[in-house]
Amino acid sequence: MNKRFLIILLLLPVFSMAQTKGSIKGLVADSVHDYGLQSATVTVYKKSDSTLLNYQVTNNQGEFNIGELPYQTPMLVSVTFSGYNDFSKEIYIDSLKKDFDFKKINLSRDTTSQMEEVVVKSVVPVRMNGDTLEINPDAFKLDSSAVVEDMLLRVPGVTMWSDGTITVNGKKISNVFVDGKPFFGGNPEMATQNLPKTAIDKIQVYQEKDYSKEEITNTEMDSTFTMNIKLKPEKRKGLFGKISGGLGTDHRYEGDLSLQVYNKKTKLGIAGNLNNTNKTIQSVQEALQNNTFRSFNRRNFGSPNANANGLNTVHYFGAYLNHNFDESTNSRFNNSITGEYNLRDTRNNQLTTGTTIQNLSDYTLTTYSDRVNTGSTLNQGVNTGYQNRKRATSLSLNAAYNWTNANNASSGNTSTYRNDSLLASRRTNSTVGSSRSNNFNFNGYFNNNDYDEGINKKSFSTNYSVTYNNSNSDSRQISDFESFTDSIYTDKRDRKYHNENSNFTTNIGLNYNGLRSLLFGSYNFWNINIGLRNNFRYNKSDLNANVLELDTLTNTYKINNALTNINSVTNIENRPGISFFKTFTKVLSDRHYRSISVRTDLLNQFLFQKNTSTLAYRNVERSFHFFTPSSSIYYNYNKFNKYNLNVGLTHNASASAPTIDQLYPIVDSINQYNIVVGNPNLKSPLGNAFNFNFNINSQRFNEKNTYAATVTLGYNTFKSGISDSSIYGNNGSRVAYLINIDGKRSLNGGLNTSASFRLNPKNMLQFRYNGNLSNSRSPQYIKTPQDAASLLIAPKSTNLNHSVNVFYSLTEIFNISVGQSLATTLSEQQAGSSSETRKTKTYGTKANFNLMVPKDFTFGSNVNYLNNISAQNQSVKATIWNAYATWRFMRMKQAEVKFYVFDILRQNKNIDNFARDNNTIGTTITNGIQQFYMVSLAYFPRKFGGKSGNRSGSRRSEAGEQRQQRQQQQSRQQNNMQRRSGRF
């Protein structure tokens, strides 16, 4: 990156902060009792045209301090608080008196209708309504085409992160609803980037219990923060979407269609896409997200996927329907059905080259490979669901059917060298195949979690699922293996495979949380909650495999009796158990909230396996029993208007029985490089997983800056883990015998930090760091022709990733982000006192810039520079540079012309480094889409609202909604009285 450009970028925040601004401060108090009024709204307007300049909500002592106010500008300061008369005063600040101190503002109780008259004249941008934060869109003057996100970017305390996450006063928003219901699938961008600001009555932010959980523990962990966008009554129906088409060089094309219509009860959306630009479309939800109205989106929706392997063509059509039988805008009540249809036709052309290095006891094997894959897949799917959620009970029923038809062809060459110089072996292979599959799934749950009066004997939850799938596949594989080290020989195979598979699985889970109330009645048993658990799983898989092999003497295909078989396997698992749970809490009103939650689950695991096969050696029947307890401890500390801290430590034990393919595998010798031989004496591995989680984030109402940090650690150990004892030939071929061995373990960790600084109402600076580590150790035995006996080795593989990102935006003018990443893979072999290490590195530098001037124009460019250093210390560099320009026109900016340039330098390629437990490290390079130019035209149909219809019916509906909202608010207030973890 150009050094001067980087220096200018880093100095932008300094320039912004250096601007001279004034401030006001004071304390808002009750005029009679003289105590500070918490959550009073202080608003500053420009006197000449009532433009909103800034605002703040008083802290728990009633104090406020508002900065970023202009000099030499007459301003009007308004103070409002529910139930009190408003206060207003004209002020004027300049360089001589840049800080205005109100000292104390005494508000008197409102006994007249004066307050309503004042509110009409000065719109309050933000206010507290009980425990709910309410944002008033009418207080923000924006362009007529502005959407909700344009407004949220200007609300102090609301942070729109560069990855699309929304936080309010440091609290992450888990749900974004429209009139109390998910909006076209629930993705936040569907509402915030499509709905116009002019259609919004108010935006509510509140904390509520997550009643979808199987068990509620009355702690902070059960809470979720919700943003509800409440539409104006006349705007509760509308339509929006996008129609676009584009043509480019190199025969590139793309077309998008999306149309969404909604009213109080029903939401209907259709979406279609045609492209050969490596756009990824998997579902109707993704297709709709690609076509939001806002011209700039943080997640880069709708752009070609530079990381997609190969050249891909996608033809897609989908539909979405949601009907709610309840018109209310209360998020606690939901009675709805949902349906989706997806039709996707994809074609792929992929070229891959790879290098793999494996260290053995006395030499190194280096394998070079190249492969060509072409394929096509036609997939159809239908998903339906029914949701019935009341205040504390919820029912979910879901069904899905998917049909897939796929065809593929591939061919490749593999060459293996000893010590990079001696050609050991060579293999060519090709495959042509087709497959057809059907998959049906039915699942759901029912929860009865009414915990407002404490956990009672009616508290339980249940979940269930049924899955059935069948498939048919046909393929022909030709393999030619040549060995050059021992005696030179050639092994040729030409086989035809026909497989018919079916699989049926059912799972039923039951959690009963009211055992204490059932056994002890009103006696609280030292407030220790007791629950019963049980999970039952049944699985049956059937396979009919027919394999024909070419007889070179007669030139005819004959049955391969070693591979042709009929097999049926049944697995039954039952996991009953009892759980004990206790929470210790300490609350100091408006100061802090503390809780410690301790839990243990005493679980048993019963397994039964039966395998029936036409191959006699695979007829097996076995049963197992394991004790697999789990436990956890969580600590939560919430300091009101400061920060929130969560710490958790968990342990889980699990066991798994060896599969029939590990005990008695069917050995197919068509791949001479890797043959796995089973072991009928394998024991069941027992695993123990330990996980640690630490999270801290700021939670300040009036603070312009937000920060958060998360640390995660995971450690897994295995007793009698399944590994292998491998015998290598001089030609690089491997025969692996499965064994049990102790000492297998894995470690993973992560550190994620983020900070956001609102330098002034229009400037935002964000920092993010993400670091991840994974390390695994898998002891095994290896033997080469030169070894007298097998050698125990302990290969380790490590993956380490770092990334730092900086994002800066000046609202409506420009935004820029830069990032640096480093990914390292490490393979280390330890054998006795000797060790050998190989390493690969990938450096990545990213930059993205968007300029939104002049008005209605957007210019953007992004650069991604990669430097890949392989295990052989070879460097492969690539710079992917893209740019675009758009122009929005028509009165409501409903039309757009876009010019796009992808991969200006024609260097795009996909490079992947990997490290494996078998002391192997390597690099693969896959082709990707390269340079093209494209011009596209888009139209956004938009209409919100219509005729009011039956006004008396509308008023009755509004009255009913208001009653339900009061019930919802009373419920949240009761919950907060129990927990009191802090307000907004």
Short mmCIF file of N, CA, C and O in Angstrom, two decimals, residues 704-760:
data_model
loop_
_atom_site.label_atom_id
_atom_site.label_comp_id
_atom_site.label_asym_id
_atom_site.label_seq_id
_atom_site.Cartn_x
_atom_site.Cartn_y
_atom_site.Cartn_z
N LYS A 704 -19.53 7.29 23.70
CA LYS A 704 -19.35 7.25 22.26
C LYS A 704 -18.51 6.05 21.83
O LYS A 704 -18.56 5.64 20.67
N ASN A 705 -17.75 5.51 22.73
CA ASN A 705 -16.82 4.43 22.40
C ASN A 705 -17.34 3.11 22.93
O ASN A 705 -17.89 3.03 24.03
N THR A 706 -17.12 2.07 22.16
CA THR A 706 -17.56 0.72 22.51
C THR A 706 -16.40 -0.24 22.33
O THR A 706 -15.66 -0.14 21.35
N TYR A 707 -16.25 -1.16 23.26
CA TYR A 707 -15.21 -2.17 23.12
C TYR A 707 -15.73 -3.52 23.57
O TYR A 707 -16.70 -3.62 24.34
N ALA A 708 -15.09 -4.56 23.09
CA ALA A 708 -15.44 -5.93 23.48
C ALA A 708 -14.23 -6.82 23.25
O ALA A 708 -13.41 -6.57 22.36
N ALA A 709 -14.11 -7.85 24.06
CA ALA A 709 -13.02 -8.82 23.92
C ALA A 709 -13.52 -10.20 24.32
O ALA A 709 -14.27 -10.34 25.30
N THR A 710 -13.12 -11.20 23.57
CA THR A 710 -13.51 -12.58 23.84
C THR A 710 -12.29 -13.48 23.74
O THR A 710 -11.51 -13.39 22.79
N VAL A 711 -12.13 -14.34 24.74
CA VAL A 711 -11.05 -15.33 24.75
C VAL A 711 -11.69 -16.71 24.87
O VAL A 711 -12.53 -16.94 25.74
N THR A 712 -11.31 -17.63 23.99
CA THR A 712 -11.82 -19.00 24.05
C THR A 712 -10.64 -19.97 24.05
O THR A 712 -9.65 -19.76 23.36
N LEU A 713 -10.77 -21.03 24.84
CA LEU A 713 -9.77 -22.09 24.91
C LEU A 713 -10.48 -23.43 24.93
O LEU A 713 -11.48 -23.60 25.64
N GLY A 714 -9.98 -24.37 24.17
CA GLY A 714 -10.54 -25.71 24.17
C GLY A 714 -9.44 -26.75 24.19
O GLY A 714 -8.42 -26.61 23.49
N TYR A 715 -9.62 -27.79 25.01
CA TYR A 715 -8.62 -28.84 25.12
C TYR A 715 -9.35 -30.18 25.11
O TYR A 715 -10.30 -30.40 25.89
N ASN A 716 -8.93 -31.08 24.22
CA ASN A 716 -9.57 -32.39 24.08
C ASN A 716 -8.51 -33.50 24.21
O ASN A 716 -7.45 -33.41 23.57
N THR A 717 -8.83 -34.48 25.01
CA THR A 717 -7.96 -35.64 25.16
C THR A 717 -8.76 -36.90 24.87
O THR A 717 -9.99 -36.93 25.03
N PHE A 718 -8.05 -37.95 24.44
CA PHE A 718 -8.71 -39.20 24.09
C PHE A 718 -7.97 -40.37 24.73
O PHE A 718 -6.74 -40.48 24.61
N LYS A 719 -8.72 -41.21 25.41
CA LYS A 719 -8.20 -42.47 25.91
C LYS A 719 -8.57 -43.56 24.92
O LYS A 719 -9.71 -43.66 24.49
N SER A 720 -7.60 -44.35 24.54
CA SER A 720 -7.78 -45.39 23.53
C SER A 720 -8.23 -44.78 22.21
O SER A 720 -9.12 -45.29 21.52
N GLY A 721 -7.65 -43.65 21.86
CA GLY A 721 -7.98 -43.02 20.58
C GLY A 721 -7.59 -43.91 19.42
O GLY A 721 -6.65 -44.70 19.49
N ILE A 722 -8.33 -43.78 18.32
CA ILE A 722 -8.06 -44.61 17.15
C ILE A 722 -7.03 -43.90 16.27
O ILE A 722 -7.24 -42.77 15.83
N SER A 723 -5.92 -44.56 16.04
CA SER A 723 -4.87 -44.05 15.17
C SER A 723 -4.49 -45.18 14.22
O SER A 723 -5.27 -46.12 14.01
N ASP A 724 -3.29 -45.10 13.62
CA ASP A 724 -2.92 -46.17 12.70
C ASP A 724 -1.43 -46.50 12.82
O ASP A 724 -0.63 -45.71 13.29
N SER A 725 -1.15 -47.70 12.36
CA SER A 725 0.24 -48.16 12.21
C SER A 725 0.45 -48.37 10.73
O SER A 725 -0.12 -49.28 10.12
N SER A 726 1.24 -47.48 10.10
CA SER A 726 1.35 -47.44 8.65
C SER A 726 2.65 -48.06 8.18
O SER A 726 3.73 -47.83 8.76
N ILE A 727 2.54 -48.85 7.13
CA ILE A 727 3.70 -49.44 6.48
C ILE A 727 3.82 -48.80 5.10
O ILE A 727 2.88 -48.87 4.29
N TYR A 728 4.95 -48.15 4.86
CA TYR A 728 5.17 -47.45 3.59
C TYR A 728 6.08 -48.27 2.69
O TYR A 728 7.06 -48.88 3.13
N GLY A 729 5.73 -48.28 1.42
CA GLY A 729 6.58 -48.90 0.43
C GLY A 729 7.56 -47.90 -0.15
O GLY A 729 7.41 -46.68 0.02
N ASN A 730 8.58 -48.39 -0.82
CA ASN A 730 9.55 -47.50 -1.45
C ASN A 730 8.92 -46.59 -2.50
O ASN A 730 9.44 -45.54 -2.83
N ASN A 731 7.76 -47.02 -3.03
CA ASN A 731 7.10 -46.24 -4.07
C ASN A 731 6.12 -45.20 -3.51
O ASN A 731 5.42 -44.55 -4.27
N GLY A 732 6.08 -45.07 -2.19
CA GLY A 732 5.20 -44.09 -1.58
C GLY A 732 3.83 -44.61 -1.21
O GLY A 732 3.02 -43.90 -0.63
N SER A 733 3.54 -45.88 -1.54
CA SER A 733 2.24 -46.45 -1.18
C SER A 733 2.18 -46.68 0.33
O SER A 733 3.21 -46.85 1.00
N ARG A 734 0.96 -46.69 0.86
CA ARG A 734 0.76 -46.79 2.30
C ARG A 734 -0.33 -47.79 2.61
O ARG A 734 -1.41 -47.76 2.01
N VAL A 735 -0.05 -48.68 3.57
CA VAL A 735 -1.05 -49.59 4.11
C VAL A 735 -1.17 -49.28 5.60
O VAL A 735 -0.19 -49.37 6.34
N ALA A 736 -2.36 -48.88 6.03
CA ALA A 736 -2.58 -48.45 7.40
C ALA A 736 -3.42 -49.48 8.15
O ALA A 736 -4.49 -49.88 7.69
N TYR A 737 -2.91 -49.89 9.32
CA TYR A 737 -3.62 -50.81 10.20
C TYR A 737 -4.11 -50.00 11.41
O TYR A 737 -3.29 -49.40 12.12
N LEU A 738 -5.40 -49.98 11.64
CA LEU A 738 -5.96 -49.16 12.71
C LEU A 738 -5.63 -49.78 14.07
O LEU A 738 -5.70 -51.00 14.26
N ILE A 739 -5.28 -48.91 15.03
CA ILE A 739 -4.93 -49.35 16.39
C ILE A 739 -5.50 -48.36 17.40
O ILE A 739 -5.90 -47.24 17.05
N ASN A 740 -5.56 -48.77 18.65
CA ASN A 740 -5.86 -47.87 19.78
C ASN A 740 -4.55 -47.39 20.39
O ASN A 740 -3.60 -48.16 20.54
N ILE A 741 -4.52 -46.10 20.74
CA ILE A 741 -3.32 -45.54 21.34
C ILE A 741 -3.71 -44.36 22.21
O ILE A 741 -4.65 -43.61 21.90
N ASP A 742 -3.02 -44.21 23.33
CA ASP A 742 -3.25 -43.06 24.20
C ASP A 742 -2.35 -41.90 23.77
O ASP A 742 -1.38 -42.08 23.03
N GLY A 743 -2.67 -40.71 24.28
CA GLY A 743 -1.85 -39.55 23.98
C GLY A 743 -2.38 -38.68 22.86
O GLY A 743 -1.78 -37.66 22.52
N LYS A 744 -3.50 -39.06 22.26
CA LYS A 744 -4.08 -38.23 21.21
C LYS A 744 -4.78 -37.04 21.86
O LYS A 744 -5.58 -37.21 22.78
N ARG A 745 -4.50 -35.84 21.38
CA ARG A 745 -5.12 -34.66 21.97
C ARG A 745 -5.12 -33.51 20.98
O ARG A 745 -4.43 -33.52 19.96
N SER A 746 -5.93 -32.51 21.28
CA SER A 746 -6.01 -31.32 20.43
C SER A 746 -6.24 -30.11 21.32
O SER A 746 -6.85 -30.19 22.40
N LEU A 747 -5.75 -28.97 20.84
CA LEU A 747 -5.87 -27.71 21.57
C LEU A 747 -6.29 -26.64 20.57
O LEU A 747 -5.77 -26.56 19.46
N ASN A 748 -7.24 -25.81 20.97
CA ASN A 748 -7.63 -24.69 20.13
C ASN A 748 -7.91 -23.47 21.01
O ASN A 748 -8.31 -23.61 22.17
N GLY A 749 -7.67 -22.32 20.45
CA GLY A 749 -7.88 -21.09 21.20
C GLY A 749 -8.16 -19.93 20.26
O GLY A 749 -7.84 -19.98 19.07
N GLY A 750 -8.75 -18.90 20.81
CA GLY A 750 -9.06 -17.73 20.01
C GLY A 750 -9.10 -16.47 20.85
O GLY A 750 -9.44 -16.50 22.03
N LEU A 751 -8.70 -15.37 20.24
CA LEU A 751 -8.78 -14.05 20.86
C LEU A 751 -9.40 -13.10 19.84
O LEU A 751 -8.86 -12.91 18.75
N ASN A 752 -10.54 -12.53 20.19
CA ASN A 752 -11.23 -11.59 19.32
C ASN A 752 -11.47 -10.31 20.10
O ASN A 752 -12.07 -10.34 21.18
N THR A 753 -11.00 -9.20 19.58
CA THR A 753 -11.19 -7.91 20.23
C THR A 753 -11.74 -6.93 19.20
O THR A 753 -11.46 -7.01 18.00
N SER A 754 -12.52 -5.98 19.69
CA SER A 754 -13.08 -4.96 18.81
C SER A 754 -13.27 -3.68 19.62
O SER A 754 -13.54 -3.72 20.83
N ALA A 755 -13.12 -2.56 18.95
CA ALA A 755 -13.33 -1.25 19.58
C ALA A 755 -13.89 -0.31 18.52
O ALA A 755 -13.45 -0.32 17.37
N SER A 756 -14.85 0.50 18.93
CA SER A 756 -15.47 1.46 18.03
C SER A 756 -15.45 2.82 18.70
O SER A 756 -15.78 2.96 19.89
N PHE A 757 -15.04 3.84 17.93
CA PHE A 757 -14.94 5.20 18.45
C PHE A 757 -15.74 6.13 17.54
O PHE A 757 -15.48 6.21 16.34
N ARG A 758 -16.72 6.80 18.13
CA ARG A 758 -17.48 7.81 17.39
C ARG A 758 -16.80 9.15 17.65
O ARG A 758 -16.99 9.78 18.70
N LEU A 759 -15.98 9.58 16.70
CA LEU A 759 -15.17 10.77 16.88
C LEU A 759 -16.02 12.03 16.91
O LEU A 759 -15.71 12.99 17.61
N ASN A 760 -17.07 12.04 16.14
CA ASN A 760 -18.11 13.08 16.19
C ASN A 760 -19.34 12.45 15.56
O ASN A 760 -19.30 11.30 15.13
#
